[in-house]
Amino acid sequence: VVHSGKFQGSSGVSQDVAFFFSLIFVGYFFGLNISYLALNIAAYKELLRYKSNHFLETLPLHGARHEIPISVLVPAYNEENTIVGSIRSLLQLEYPEFEVVVINDGSKDGMLKNLIDAFRLYEFEEYYEPALECRKIIRIFRSFEHPNLRVIDKENGGKADALNAGINVSHYPLVCVVDADSVLDRKALGMIVRPFLEDRNTIVAGGTIRIANGCRIEQGHVVSTALPQNILARFQVNEYLRAFLFGRLGWDSLNAILIISGAFGLFRKREVIEVSGYRENTIGEDMELILRLHIHCISRSRPYSIHFVHDPICWTEAPESLRVLKNQRIRWQRGLLESMAGNLKLAFMKNSGYAGKLAFPFFLIFEAFGPFIEVFGFFLMLYCGVVGAFSFSYFLAIMLFTISLGVLLSLSALYLEERASRTYSKPADLLKLFFIAVLENLGYRQLLSCWRIMGFFKWLFRTKQSWGDMTRKKILSN
Amino acid sequence: MPASFDAIYTSVLILVCLVLGGLVLLLFTRVYSDQKQRRSKVVLENFRRIFHDRLSGSQTKTVMTKELIFRDSDYDDLAYVYLCHDDLLNGEARIFLRNLALDLSLDVYAQDMLKNRVKTHQLLLGLAVAGKLGLSSCLPNIKALIGVSDASISFQAAKSLIEIEQSLLGEILESMIVRVDWSISKCEMILRKIDQEKLKNKLNELVLSGRYGNSVRMIFICGMVQNNLSLLKHFLSEDQDEDTLAVSIRAMNDVESLPQIRVLLRHRSWVVRCQAAKFLERFALQEDIPLLAELLADKYWWVRYRAALALSSLPGVDLSSMAADYKLDTGNLGLLESVGLGQWFIPENSKGVQG
């Protein structure tokens, strides 16, 4: 644009500035898309490898009784409408030995009463090792009906604090963190534990998160899948597919995963305790913990691996209103920035591998600062169109170019999904997702970028935000 | 029109073509996998029909009709269906199944897969079928696969090898101890297929050689053998470290070891006491009641919990009088813990259900 004389009449300085910015945008654009392409290829290879190697494990009677016992931790705050359904669903998981530990983080609604009534809880004096700092545990309950269920009633301290309390009280060497409003597939624990059985250096494994809106849930389990009716939730279906399939799976092959979703992750307790557990003063406690685990193991030259497993699925409810979605995205962006700012060390450590040298800069450029470049670029293009720096057809061509690339990436995620698990069985759903992939470029993505910028400023000015302020339609209700 | 506009315009055209191509590919993949699923279903139904005929005595001429029913491309599915059935059947039905698999030339399929080193999942299928059918002609190919770095292939090769013949048992046991990428639960699946006396002798040689010291994996593998006291007694002496002791007690499954385990109920380490109490859940006798009752007042929850469980497994034990005898001063924890299992009753002093 600049060198084609469109800025005729502009001073040399403004031409230089425009040239500088155009270089940044072009660099950003190609860097992002080349990275995504590379992640796609890596994810595809990893998917094929995983599926081939575990092919015979789908045979009946496969697996045995020696899987590592797991403590499922369910931190909950004011979840009176969903908690009983969620816990019933968790108690039905198919796994040889596990316990469910619900942590009531000082809820103000009737959640604890609902739990006491539904599971016939009684107070139980119990000894535990306070390995991690947390707010005071007031009472521990056990259930007359389910020997492997315990409920911890503690003072309010936030999600991280609740998880630390759960880790203190948990009995088993692996702890699985599950959100109270999520539903796990029955065999999810057996699948997510595989990396721990196959690789003794595994310290964390994460599973896939899918959107439950539109799915039929009976007795706490997803019995049939369908796309949500709500357009916002549909946009998020595509987003989640991209994030989990080529995002996590791609980084997995490089042992460079920086995020394991707080909604469903399995951790080796020993390492979590060594890094002092979850940090309270952050919103993105899930990512923050993973970054510290990377730093901890690298600084001790300890071999370790963090895996993503695509087949264990955790279903969660996506927000269907703009207000809730906005809050969620602002919170996520704040969490990302807090986590990265607090663990910048990872990028500068010796032997930090792909996690420090590739994934961290990637997240910093494309996730933390990406929204600024995207929004600024969009408005600059609009401005250039308005002042006549280039024609409308030029503007249209560039827009089409970026949209097509975005759609292509969504298509590749859909292809990976098709090869991985075929969640949406109707062919019409595939077409709908394709159209959603086109449509999301016309406003939705820009809106997300704006919210992420708001998240940036909220992080910068340290605006107070608490957890659990998300209202839902309660599709996973009791 | 500037050259850069042409370049963008061309790029857009290419990208739109790519997007449309991607969409076609996606839909094609869906159609193809739907067809494949339908065909797999047909293979399963046909296989079941023939097998049912065989079992009910009406000898369908499988050999004559198989070309009509199954295509070459069906053999992956056929092998998979055969393995599914084999895992679920035993006795005479399994022999019928084996004969049917041979009639359907699954042995030839397995040999082909092993010789041609095809895709990983086909190789795994070939290995599994060769093992189930006991194809000794495949032995050289299988042996060559045991040492490969891919854990899923090497493990399946070891499993199939054991199913065909057991001359390499020693090497496979050593691999089990060394190869941490073979999960211990999978190893048990192999060990269950081996003659227990033979297995015990081989393991004894390994333990005595001292090559693997107090390897936890070796202790666990010893624990998978029936009546394993002779193998594990070496690790049960009191001078062993607490981890070795705890793992050995956990692995122990021989009632003859009871006298040694009783001594460990008073070990200084709570981990050892806990494992010893857990052992007594399975093997305790009436004379163990006083020892276990003492543990009801242990400082550690896990020890109390396991002791209460062990006591609850013995007939005629009255925990409430025991609580009085032993002056349990921690809110009758032993009682509460056994109640926590839902087996007993609600104690009077329990705070019960509160809102």
mmCIF file of C-alpha atoms in Angstrom, chain A residues 29-209:
data_model
loop_
_atom_site.group_PDB
_atom_site.id
_atom_site.type_symbol
_atom_site.label_atom_id
_atom_site.label_comp_id
_atom_site.label_asym_id
_atom_site.label_seq_id
_atom_site.Cartn_x
_atom_site.Cartn_y
_atom_site.Cartn_z
ATOM 1 C CA PHE A 29 -0.217 -12.718 10.136
ATOM 2 C CA PHE A 30 2.281 -15.077 8.554
ATOM 3 C CA GLY A 31 3.846 -16.054 11.875
ATOM 4 C CA LEU A 32 0.467 -16.986 13.303
ATOM 5 C CA ASN A 33 -0.690 -18.961 10.325
ATOM 6 C CA ILE A 34 2.592 -20.786 9.807
ATOM 7 C CA SER A 35 2.565 -21.717 13.514
ATOM 8 C CA TYR A 36 -0.985 -22.997 13.234
ATOM 9 C CA LEU A 37 -0.108 -24.973 10.146
ATOM 10 C CA ALA A 38 2.859 -26.561 11.934
ATOM 11 C CA LEU A 39 0.678 -27.334 14.963
ATOM 12 C CA ASN A 40 -1.884 -28.919 12.684
ATOM 13 C CA ILE A 41 0.664 -31.218 11.123
ATOM 14 C CA ALA A 42 2.110 -32.139 14.516
ATOM 15 C CA ALA A 43 -1.381 -32.758 15.910
ATOM 16 C CA TYR A 44 -2.341 -34.960 12.976
ATOM 17 C CA LYS A 45 0.797 -37.074 13.350
ATOM 18 C CA GLU A 46 0.278 -37.357 17.092
ATOM 19 C CA LEU A 47 -3.352 -38.354 16.649
ATOM 20 C CA LEU A 48 -2.493 -41.118 14.189
ATOM 21 C CA ARG A 49 0.287 -42.400 16.434
ATOM 22 C CA TYR A 50 -1.931 -42.456 19.508
ATOM 23 C CA LYS A 51 -4.826 -44.131 17.755
ATOM 24 C CA SER A 52 -2.610 -46.841 16.249
ATOM 25 C CA ASN A 53 -0.761 -47.579 19.464
ATOM 26 C CA HIS A 54 -3.918 -47.860 21.538
ATOM 27 C CA PHE A 55 -5.911 -49.694 18.922
ATOM 28 C CA LEU A 56 -6.137 -52.992 20.819
ATOM 29 C CA GLU A 57 -7.109 -51.293 24.055
ATOM 30 C CA THR A 58 -10.632 -50.948 22.783
ATOM 31 C CA LEU A 59 -11.032 -54.727 23.051
ATOM 32 C CA PRO A 60 -13.362 -55.924 25.822
ATOM 33 C CA LEU A 61 -11.806 -56.877 29.168
ATOM 34 C CA HIS A 62 -8.750 -54.892 28.312
ATOM 35 C CA GLY A 63 -7.034 -53.093 31.159
ATOM 36 C CA ALA A 64 -6.574 -54.571 34.586
ATOM 37 C CA ARG A 65 -6.799 -53.858 38.263
ATOM 38 C CA HIS A 66 -3.451 -52.194 38.759
ATOM 39 C CA GLU A 67 -4.230 -48.701 37.534
ATOM 40 C CA ILE A 68 -3.036 -46.005 39.904
ATOM 41 C CA PRO A 69 -5.766 -44.915 42.357
ATOM 42 C CA ILE A 70 -7.142 -41.443 41.698
ATOM 43 C CA SER A 71 -8.650 -38.744 43.923
ATOM 44 C CA VAL A 72 -11.164 -36.718 41.937
ATOM 45 C CA LEU A 73 -11.256 -33.178 43.342
ATOM 46 C CA VAL A 74 -14.369 -31.108 42.732
ATOM 47 C CA PRO A 75 -14.048 -27.529 43.983
ATOM 48 C CA ALA A 76 -17.468 -25.898 44.192
ATOM 49 C CA TYR A 77 -18.891 -22.526 45.105
ATOM 50 C CA ASN A 78 -22.610 -21.740 45.046
ATOM 51 C CA GLU A 79 -23.451 -24.657 42.748
ATOM 52 C CA GLU A 80 -26.656 -25.749 44.471
ATOM 53 C CA ASN A 81 -28.431 -26.432 41.176
ATOM 54 C CA THR A 82 -25.834 -28.635 39.561
ATOM 55 C CA ILE A 83 -23.723 -30.189 42.289
ATOM 56 C CA VAL A 84 -25.790 -33.288 43.081
ATOM 57 C CA GLY A 85 -26.140 -34.246 39.412
ATOM 58 C CA SER A 86 -22.430 -33.738 38.836
ATOM 59 C CA ILE A 87 -21.385 -35.804 41.838
ATOM 60 C CA ARG A 88 -23.806 -38.619 40.981
ATOM 61 C CA SER A 89 -22.268 -38.700 37.547
ATOM 62 C CA LEU A 90 -18.725 -38.788 38.958
ATOM 63 C CA LEU A 91 -19.592 -41.626 41.326
ATOM 64 C CA GLN A 92 -20.592 -43.735 38.335
ATOM 65 C CA LEU A 93 -17.202 -43.483 36.641
ATOM 66 C CA GLU A 94 -15.695 -46.768 35.533
ATOM 67 C CA TYR A 95 -12.335 -47.047 37.259
ATOM 68 C CA PRO A 96 -10.939 -49.665 39.654
ATOM 69 C CA GLU A 97 -10.116 -47.394 42.598
ATOM 70 C CA PHE A 98 -11.028 -43.742 43.011
ATOM 71 C CA GLU A 99 -12.526 -41.325 45.498
ATOM 72 C CA VAL A 100 -14.502 -38.149 44.951
ATOM 73 C CA VAL A 101 -13.583 -35.201 47.159
ATOM 74 C CA VAL A 102 -16.002 -32.273 46.923
ATOM 75 C CA ILE A 103 -14.655 -29.023 48.339
ATOM 76 C CA ASN A 104 -17.323 -26.569 49.412
ATOM 77 C CA ASP A 105 -15.479 -23.262 49.291
ATOM 78 C CA GLY A 106 -17.696 -21.427 51.770
ATOM 79 C CA SER A 107 -20.774 -21.437 49.534
ATOM 80 C CA LYS A 108 -23.544 -19.056 50.515
ATOM 81 C CA ASP A 109 -26.363 -20.958 48.831
ATOM 82 C CA GLY A 110 -27.862 -24.324 49.753
ATOM 83 C CA MET A 111 -25.170 -26.415 48.073
ATOM 84 C CA LEU A 112 -23.897 -28.124 51.210
ATOM 85 C CA LYS A 113 -27.416 -28.925 52.403
ATOM 86 C CA ASN A 114 -28.268 -30.412 49.021
ATOM 87 C CA LEU A 115 -25.176 -32.610 49.227
ATOM 88 C CA ILE A 116 -25.947 -33.699 52.798
ATOM 89 C CA ASP A 117 -29.499 -34.640 51.871
ATOM 90 C CA ALA A 118 -28.705 -36.340 48.598
ATOM 91 C CA PHE A 119 -25.794 -38.480 49.804
ATOM 92 C CA ARG A 120 -26.705 -38.885 53.499
ATOM 93 C CA LEU A 121 -23.543 -37.201 54.682
ATOM 94 C CA TYR A 122 -22.378 -37.248 58.280
ATOM 95 C CA GLU A 123 -19.562 -35.376 59.967
ATOM 96 C CA PHE A 124 -16.376 -37.304 60.268
ATOM 97 C CA GLU A 125 -13.268 -36.416 62.245
ATOM 98 C CA GLU A 126 -10.280 -37.161 60.101
ATOM 99 C CA TYR A 127 -6.523 -36.785 60.250
ATOM 100 C CA TYR A 128 -4.806 -35.307 57.213
ATOM 101 C CA GLU A 129 -1.405 -33.936 56.336
ATOM 102 C CA PRO A 130 -1.583 -30.158 55.725
ATOM 103 C CA ALA A 131 1.046 -30.312 52.993
ATOM 104 C CA LEU A 132 -0.262 -27.172 51.303
ATOM 105 C CA GLU A 133 -1.388 -23.906 52.815
ATOM 106 C CA CYS A 134 -5.112 -23.304 52.673
ATOM 107 C CA ARG A 135 -7.956 -21.629 54.589
ATOM 108 C CA LYS A 136 -9.383 -23.442 57.575
ATOM 109 C CA ILE A 137 -11.175 -26.705 56.945
ATOM 110 C CA ILE A 138 -14.291 -26.566 59.126
ATOM 111 C CA ARG A 139 -15.705 -30.039 58.712
ATOM 112 C CA ILE A 140 -15.197 -33.196 56.708
ATOM 113 C CA PHE A 141 -18.205 -35.282 55.745
ATOM 114 C CA ARG A 142 -18.458 -38.861 54.627
ATOM 115 C CA SER A 143 -21.392 -40.563 53.003
ATOM 116 C CA PHE A 144 -23.438 -43.457 54.324
ATOM 117 C CA GLU A 145 -24.181 -44.425 50.742
ATOM 118 C CA HIS A 146 -20.851 -44.006 48.983
ATOM 119 C CA PRO A 147 -17.675 -44.996 50.845
ATOM 120 C CA ASN A 148 -15.570 -43.214 48.220
ATOM 121 C CA LEU A 149 -17.254 -39.826 48.623
ATOM 122 C CA ARG A 150 -16.102 -37.090 50.988
ATOM 123 C CA VAL A 151 -17.160 -33.488 51.244
ATOM 124 C CA ILE A 152 -14.932 -30.825 52.726
ATOM 125 C CA ASP A 153 -16.524 -27.730 54.155
ATOM 126 C CA LYS A 154 -13.996 -24.902 54.345
ATOM 127 C CA GLU A 155 -13.763 -21.156 54.611
ATOM 128 C CA ASN A 156 -14.022 -19.251 51.368
ATOM 129 C CA GLY A 157 -10.651 -18.742 49.725
ATOM 130 C CA GLY A 158 -11.142 -19.129 45.992
ATOM 131 C CA LYS A 159 -10.772 -22.015 43.601
ATOM 132 C CA ALA A 160 -7.013 -22.384 44.034
ATOM 133 C CA ASP A 161 -7.347 -22.483 47.799
ATOM 134 C CA ALA A 162 -10.156 -25.040 47.542
ATOM 135 C CA LEU A 163 -7.999 -27.246 45.349
ATOM 136 C CA ASN A 164 -5.094 -27.013 47.791
ATOM 137 C CA ALA A 165 -7.421 -28.115 50.591
ATOM 138 C CA GLY A 166 -8.618 -30.988 48.424
ATOM 139 C CA ILE A 167 -5.055 -32.072 47.727
ATOM 140 C CA ASN A 168 -4.306 -32.048 51.478
ATOM 141 C CA VAL A 169 -7.238 -34.282 52.234
ATOM 142 C CA SER A 170 -6.975 -36.551 49.176
ATOM 143 C CA HIS A 171 -5.797 -40.092 49.751
ATOM 144 C CA TYR A 172 -4.340 -41.127 46.427
ATOM 145 C CA PRO A 173 -1.152 -40.334 44.484
ATOM 146 C CA LEU A 174 -2.951 -38.912 41.450
ATOM 147 C CA VAL A 175 -5.406 -36.048 41.732
ATOM 148 C CA CYS A 176 -7.918 -35.309 39.030
ATOM 149 C CA VAL A 177 -9.333 -31.799 39.005
ATOM 150 C CA VAL A 178 -12.874 -31.558 37.662
ATOM 151 C CA ASP A 179 -15.195 -28.552 37.573
ATOM 152 C CA ALA A 180 -18.412 -28.957 39.530
ATOM 153 C CA ASP A 181 -20.527 -28.073 36.509
ATOM 154 C CA SER A 182 -18.911 -30.605 34.187
ATOM 155 C CA VAL A 183 -19.750 -34.157 33.212
ATOM 156 C CA LEU A 184 -17.122 -36.791 32.500
ATOM 157 C CA ASP A 185 -17.525 -39.699 30.109
ATOM 158 C CA ARG A 186 -17.778 -42.919 32.076
ATOM 159 C CA LYS A 187 -14.422 -44.237 30.886
ATOM 160 C CA ALA A 188 -12.638 -40.897 31.069
ATOM 161 C CA LEU A 189 -10.474 -41.742 34.103
ATOM 162 C CA GLY A 190 -9.244 -44.982 32.548
ATOM 163 C CA MET A 191 -8.189 -43.055 29.454
ATOM 164 C CA ILE A 192 -6.612 -40.023 31.050
ATOM 165 C CA VAL A 193 -4.445 -42.186 33.320
ATOM 166 C CA ARG A 194 -2.769 -43.905 30.344
ATOM 167 C CA PRO A 195 0.181 -41.494 30.073
ATOM 168 C CA PHE A 196 0.993 -42.205 33.742
ATOM 169 C CA LEU A 197 1.034 -45.945 33.072
ATOM 170 C CA GLU A 198 3.111 -45.710 29.928
ATOM 171 C CA ASP A 199 5.584 -43.008 30.849
ATOM 172 C CA ARG A 200 6.814 -42.766 34.439
ATOM 173 C CA ASN A 201 7.967 -39.203 33.856
ATOM 174 C CA THR A 202 4.413 -38.020 33.319
ATOM 175 C CA ILE A 203 3.393 -35.408 35.850
ATOM 176 C CA VAL A 204 0.239 -34.016 34.250
ATOM 177 C CA ALA A 205 -2.294 -35.232 31.717
ATOM 178 C CA GLY A 206 -5.187 -33.247 30.342
ATOM 179 C CA GLY A 207 -8.329 -34.362 28.588
ATOM 180 C CA THR A 208 -10.606 -32.820 26.009
ATOM 181 C CA ILE A 209 -13.308 -30.334 26.949
#
